[in-house]
Amino acid sequence: MPPSSQVNGNKSLTSEIHQTLLRWWGFDTFRPLQAEAISAAIHGRDSVVVLPTGGGKSLCYQLPPLLSQTTDIIISPLVSLMKDQVDSLEAIGYPAAAIHSGLSVNERRKTYQRLRSGVLRLLFIAPERLFNSNLIETLSHLQIQRFAIDEAHCISQWGHDFRPEYRQLSTLREHFPQASFHAYTATATPPVRSDIAEQLHLKNPEIFVGTFDRPNLTYRVIQRTNRTTQILEILGRHSKEASIVYCISRRETERLAKHLTASGLLAHPYHAGLDPKKRHRTQEAFAKESLDIVVATVAFGMGIDRSNVRLVLHTGLPKSLEAYQQETGRAGRDGLAAECALLYSPADVFSWEALIRRGAESSELPEAESQQLIDSQIVQLQRMRRYAQAARCRHAFLSEHFGQPYGISNCKNCDVCLGETTNLADSNTVAQKIISCVARVGERFGVRHLCEVLRGAQTAPIQRHGHHCLSTYGILKNFDQRMCENLVHQLLDQEYLSRSHGDRPVVMLNEKSWEILRNQRDVTLLEPRLKNPIGSQKDSDDWDQVDRKLFDHLRQWRRKIADERGKPAWTILDDRALRSIAREKPTTSASLLNCRGIGEKRLADHGAAILKMIKQHNLESE
Ligand code: ADP
């Protein structure tokens, strides 16, 4: 009997779904496409669900088995992801378990017992475990109705994260012909989407594709002039909040973490070269909120589920927009306002180009393939660069890159739409001064020396080459060295100047440089100075009427509980729930139940403690 026949008619099904959402999770509305995806699952129709990070994919497979009283299987690629999900489900009293290599014999036995007795609603498992044990047989006896494949893009060779072990999943349908299959992913271009459906042998799947835009994120691109000062300033906007600072190299992560810690901001480095135990400790401290700042390479990624990351700061240019979308996707998963700041220097483009070439040369690929690899990576890099340089809405740029028209003329949530970027008032004159200096030094020097001449510095090479006698010596002395270099890079970046290849690249003139000198072309340079950013409206709305002091008390309490239970803090209660409590300040269980994220289990577990804290807080504030 299909599970759907256990409920009468669509109307009562819809109301039953809503009641379940409220009772278990304490949420009163669905996010876009959740209701549709849940309905397809309940009716046993195969589906492919593409929702952005933080879009709420998990709920789509967590809710249906509660209604159909079945045990559903979730295929997930990472043990840490499974564990986090089981923890957050246990926090609401939801019977779920995971089978993975970290279980003791006893734990495994207990999980199998729970599985066989039918009490589990969800079982998480990695694909290689599914096929390398007798699990398939056990599951066959249990008449499994539904499989959800999380991070389903891993099955596609065309995706960016192909995992060969996912390929075995294509045989699942033969083992379970009666079951429906549901693929979930945050990143799927149309060819990857069709590949997923084909590989899993989906039958007429329903395809749900959400909006890729993340309206709660404030995007900023800031001209990098003084990295450390700028990083400290940006982190200062997020005091006591979770922040991920991405660096390009491992060495940088260690150096910066040390510097931040010495400046009074506790920060840990994280990269693939660190001892796994140390890495694990950092990840855990971040999840339990005893650590708020992680300075990482892109190795800090999948499996980081902390939902209240308020800042993702890139200290250098990412390699592609796909990587940028994924890394910034870790901000604001709870839907509250969060900032994604990118410190950009056009110099990064040159560093990446060199790295890409070196990487391809050492890959031992045949020459044609190696060249193909270089070309495709350079194209991706150029798109990233265009994003960083563009003086247009960042939300629109990203949405369009992922094939979705944006349709809003002013997002009010990026540096460009907030009016934070400023063009240098006399861009043309400054550009002409720089270009004439390139000509005067005979197109034989690099950016640093060029800027030293422009600023009128007294260095040995300037004396040696007689550059202190040039007419362009000191004509930009009102800029400091970093700002001056930034301006030269902006010109190189827009191809108004050229640069030679090799270890000691020199700045050279090109056709466009001459056009600028002859006043035949206008130049726009961005002001490389820092400006105080304007806060987003979304951020002030999210804090509206929230008693910050009470919110801080609640956070401290949550950290303590997380520590006692050894669970990630956000699985106890997320920031949205805490803000809702600190806004409403309920004094009875019934009114606490009206706060976001408080379902029956959480009320039973934490209601008394929370109400006591509010009472105490109210007394203190009188
Ligand atoms: P994804 O897997 O798509 O990245 P998650 O399933 O982790 O996203 O959900 C992100 C956050 O959104 C979680 O904190 C989750 O509790 C919350 N969430 C999911 N659905 C809803 C909803 N309908 N209402 C409010 N919050 C929701």
PDB file of C-alpha atoms in Angstrom, residues 353-470:
ATOM      1  CA  GLU A 353      47.523  32.292 -13.586  1.00  0.00           C
ATOM      2  CA  ALA A 354      51.032  31.302 -12.555  1.00  0.00           C
ATOM      3  CA  LEU A 355      49.672  28.610 -10.211  1.00  0.00           C
ATOM      4  CA  ILE A 356      47.356  27.225 -12.896  1.00  0.00           C
ATOM      5  CA  ARG A 357      50.224  26.989 -15.407  1.00  0.00           C
ATOM      6  CA  ARG A 358      52.535  25.390 -12.880  1.00  0.00           C
ATOM      7  CA  GLY A 359      49.801  22.934 -11.813  1.00  0.00           C
ATOM      8  CA  ALA A 360      49.155  21.863 -15.400  1.00  0.00           C
ATOM      9  CA  GLU A 361      52.871  21.513 -16.165  1.00  0.00           C
ATOM     10  CA  SER A 362      53.394  19.217 -13.190  1.00  0.00           C
ATOM     11  CA  SER A 363      50.261  17.156 -13.934  1.00  0.00           C
ATOM     12  CA  GLU A 364      52.082  15.010 -16.514  1.00  0.00           C
ATOM     13  CA  LEU A 365      49.078  15.218 -18.812  1.00  0.00           C
ATOM     14  CA  PRO A 366      49.666  15.072 -22.583  1.00  0.00           C
ATOM     15  CA  GLU A 367      50.321  18.570 -23.891  1.00  0.00           C
ATOM     16  CA  ALA A 368      46.962  19.077 -25.594  1.00  0.00           C
ATOM     17  CA  GLU A 369      45.024  18.046 -22.488  1.00  0.00           C
ATOM     18  CA  SER A 370      47.229  20.118 -20.241  1.00  0.00           C
ATOM     19  CA  GLN A 371      46.546  23.151 -22.444  1.00  0.00           C
ATOM     20  CA  GLN A 372      42.814  22.413 -22.335  1.00  0.00           C
ATOM     21  CA  LEU A 373      42.956  22.313 -18.540  1.00  0.00           C
ATOM     22  CA  ILE A 374      44.798  25.624 -18.430  1.00  0.00           C
ATOM     23  CA  ASP A 375      42.340  27.247 -20.838  1.00  0.00           C
ATOM     24  CA  SER A 376      39.244  26.160 -18.938  1.00  0.00           C
ATOM     25  CA  GLN A 377      40.672  27.250 -15.594  1.00  0.00           C
ATOM     26  CA  ILE A 378      41.709  30.599 -17.003  1.00  0.00           C
ATOM     27  CA  VAL A 379      38.202  31.159 -18.363  1.00  0.00           C
ATOM     28  CA  GLN A 380      36.776  30.452 -14.890  1.00  0.00           C
ATOM     29  CA  LEU A 381      39.313  32.773 -13.322  1.00  0.00           C
ATOM     30  CA  GLN A 382      38.425  35.549 -15.757  1.00  0.00           C
ATOM     31  CA  ARG A 383      34.753  35.244 -14.806  1.00  0.00           C
ATOM     32  CA  MET A 384      35.678  35.519 -11.157  1.00  0.00           C
ATOM     33  CA  ARG A 385      37.786  38.563 -11.942  1.00  0.00           C
ATOM     34  CA  ARG A 386      34.955  40.159 -13.850  1.00  0.00           C
ATOM     35  CA  TYR A 387      32.718  39.705 -10.812  1.00  0.00           C
ATOM     36  CA  ALA A 388      35.278  41.369  -8.557  1.00  0.00           C
ATOM     37  CA  GLN A 389      35.720  44.287 -10.937  1.00  0.00           C
ATOM     38  CA  ALA A 390      32.150  44.759 -11.980  1.00  0.00           C
ATOM     39  CA  ALA A 391      30.476  47.909 -10.828  1.00  0.00           C
ATOM     40  CA  ARG A 392      27.087  46.194 -10.961  1.00  0.00           C
ATOM     41  CA  CYS A 393      24.795  44.423  -8.515  1.00  0.00           C
ATOM     42  CA  ARG A 394      26.579  41.367  -7.101  1.00  0.00           C
ATOM     43  CA  HIS A 395      23.351  39.433  -6.544  1.00  0.00           C
ATOM     44  CA  ALA A 396      22.392  39.986 -10.183  1.00  0.00           C
ATOM     45  CA  PHE A 397      25.866  38.987 -11.403  1.00  0.00           C
ATOM     46  CA  LEU A 398      25.868  35.712  -9.441  1.00  0.00           C
ATOM     47  CA  SER A 399      22.277  34.767 -10.303  1.00  0.00           C
ATOM     48  CA  GLU A 400      22.890  35.357 -13.993  1.00  0.00           C
ATOM     49  CA  HIS A 401      26.100  33.363 -13.907  1.00  0.00           C
ATOM     50  CA  PHE A 402      24.066  30.405 -12.658  1.00  0.00           C
ATOM     51  CA  GLY A 403      21.538  30.901 -15.448  1.00  0.00           C
ATOM     52  CA  GLN A 404      18.797  32.674 -13.502  1.00  0.00           C
ATOM     53  CA  PRO A 405      17.677  36.216 -14.394  1.00  0.00           C
ATOM     54  CA  TYR A 406      17.655  38.349 -11.239  1.00  0.00           C
ATOM     55  CA  GLY A 407      14.830  40.747 -12.011  1.00  0.00           C
ATOM     56  CA  ILE A 408      15.441  43.266  -9.203  1.00  0.00           C
ATOM     57  CA  SER A 409      17.095  46.548 -10.146  1.00  0.00           C
ATOM     58  CA  ASN A 410      18.526  47.360  -6.716  1.00  0.00           C
ATOM     59  CA  CYS A 411      19.154  44.517  -4.276  1.00  0.00           C
ATOM     60  CA  LYS A 412      19.951  46.949  -1.419  1.00  0.00           C
ATOM     61  CA  ASN A 413      22.266  44.238  -0.170  1.00  0.00           C
ATOM     62  CA  CYS A 414      25.621  44.537  -1.914  1.00  0.00           C
ATOM     63  CA  ASP A 415      28.332  47.186  -1.882  1.00  0.00           C
ATOM     64  CA  VAL A 416      27.342  48.451  -5.332  1.00  0.00           C
ATOM     65  CA  CYS A 417      23.611  48.836  -4.619  1.00  0.00           C
ATOM     66  CA  LEU A 418      24.308  50.231  -1.152  1.00  0.00           C
ATOM     67  CA  GLY A 419      26.460  52.911  -2.800  1.00  0.00           C
ATOM     68  CA  GLU A 420      29.617  51.938  -0.939  1.00  0.00           C
ATOM     69  CA  THR A 421      31.938  51.870  -3.919  1.00  0.00           C
ATOM     70  CA  THR A 422      33.335  55.169  -5.163  1.00  0.00           C
ATOM     71  CA  ASN A 423      35.041  55.938  -8.411  1.00  0.00           C
ATOM     72  CA  LEU A 424      38.278  57.842  -8.133  1.00  0.00           C
ATOM     73  CA  ALA A 425      37.363  61.440  -8.944  1.00  0.00           C
ATOM     74  CA  ASP A 426      40.213  62.108 -11.393  1.00  0.00           C
ATOM     75  CA  SER A 427      40.646  58.605 -12.812  1.00  0.00           C
ATOM     76  CA  ASN A 428      41.701  59.795 -16.267  1.00  0.00           C
ATOM     77  CA  THR A 429      44.506  62.031 -14.984  1.00  0.00           C
ATOM     78  CA  VAL A 430      45.788  59.432 -12.539  1.00  0.00           C
ATOM     79  CA  ALA A 431      45.790  56.808 -15.300  1.00  0.00           C
ATOM     80  CA  GLN A 432      47.689  59.156 -17.621  1.00  0.00           C
ATOM     81  CA  LYS A 433      50.308  59.835 -14.954  1.00  0.00           C
ATOM     82  CA  ILE A 434      50.866  56.134 -14.376  1.00  0.00           C
ATOM     83  CA  ILE A 435      51.008  55.351 -18.085  1.00  0.00           C
ATOM     84  CA  SER A 436      53.485  58.154 -18.817  1.00  0.00           C
ATOM     85  CA  CYS A 437      55.708  56.851 -16.065  1.00  0.00           C
ATOM     86  CA  VAL A 438      55.659  53.386 -17.668  1.00  0.00           C
ATOM     87  CA  ALA A 439      56.856  55.048 -20.883  1.00  0.00           C
ATOM     88  CA  ARG A 440      59.522  57.112 -19.097  1.00  0.00           C
ATOM     89  CA  VAL A 441      61.074  54.092 -17.360  1.00  0.00           C
ATOM     90  CA  GLY A 442      61.268  52.420 -20.755  1.00  0.00           C
ATOM     91  CA  GLU A 443      58.727  49.611 -20.099  1.00  0.00           C
ATOM     92  CA  ARG A 444      61.455  47.719 -18.271  1.00  0.00           C
ATOM     93  CA  PHE A 445      60.277  47.669 -14.628  1.00  0.00           C
ATOM     94  CA  GLY A 446      57.784  45.886 -12.402  1.00  0.00           C
ATOM     95  CA  VAL A 447      54.860  47.324 -10.450  1.00  0.00           C
ATOM     96  CA  ARG A 448      56.790  48.002  -7.254  1.00  0.00           C
ATOM     97  CA  HIS A 449      59.560  50.065  -8.791  1.00  0.00           C
ATOM     98  CA  LEU A 450      57.109  51.922 -10.990  1.00  0.00           C
ATOM     99  CA  CYS A 451      55.083  52.976  -7.948  1.00  0.00           C
ATOM    100  CA  GLU A 452      58.213  53.970  -6.042  1.00  0.00           C
ATOM    101  CA  VAL A 453      59.070  56.335  -8.863  1.00  0.00           C
ATOM    102  CA  LEU A 454      55.518  57.698  -9.001  1.00  0.00           C
ATOM    103  CA  ARG A 455      55.529  58.322  -5.268  1.00  0.00           C
ATOM    104  CA  GLY A 456      58.978  59.942  -5.287  1.00  0.00           C
ATOM    105  CA  ALA A 457      60.637  57.333  -3.068  1.00  0.00           C
ATOM    106  CA  GLN A 458      64.375  57.388  -2.460  1.00  0.00           C
ATOM    107  CA  THR A 459      65.657  53.935  -3.253  1.00  0.00           C
ATOM    108  CA  ALA A 460      68.982  52.663  -4.541  1.00  0.00           C
ATOM    109  CA  PRO A 461      67.533  51.376  -7.848  1.00  0.00           C
ATOM    110  CA  ILE A 462      65.894  54.788  -8.471  1.00  0.00           C
ATOM    111  CA  GLN A 463      69.254  56.511  -7.942  1.00  0.00           C
ATOM    112  CA  ARG A 464      71.081  53.914 -10.026  1.00  0.00           C
ATOM    113  CA  HIS A 465      68.762  54.294 -12.994  1.00  0.00           C
ATOM    114  CA  GLY A 466      68.508  58.067 -12.597  1.00  0.00           C
ATOM    115  CA  HIS A 467      64.711  57.806 -12.256  1.00  0.00           C
ATOM    116  CA  HIS A 468      64.669  60.656  -9.747  1.00  0.00           C
ATOM    117  CA  CYS A 469      65.333  62.948 -12.676  1.00  0.00           C
ATOM    118  CA  LEU A 470      62.233  61.866 -14.615  1.00  0.00           C
TER     119      LEU A 470
END
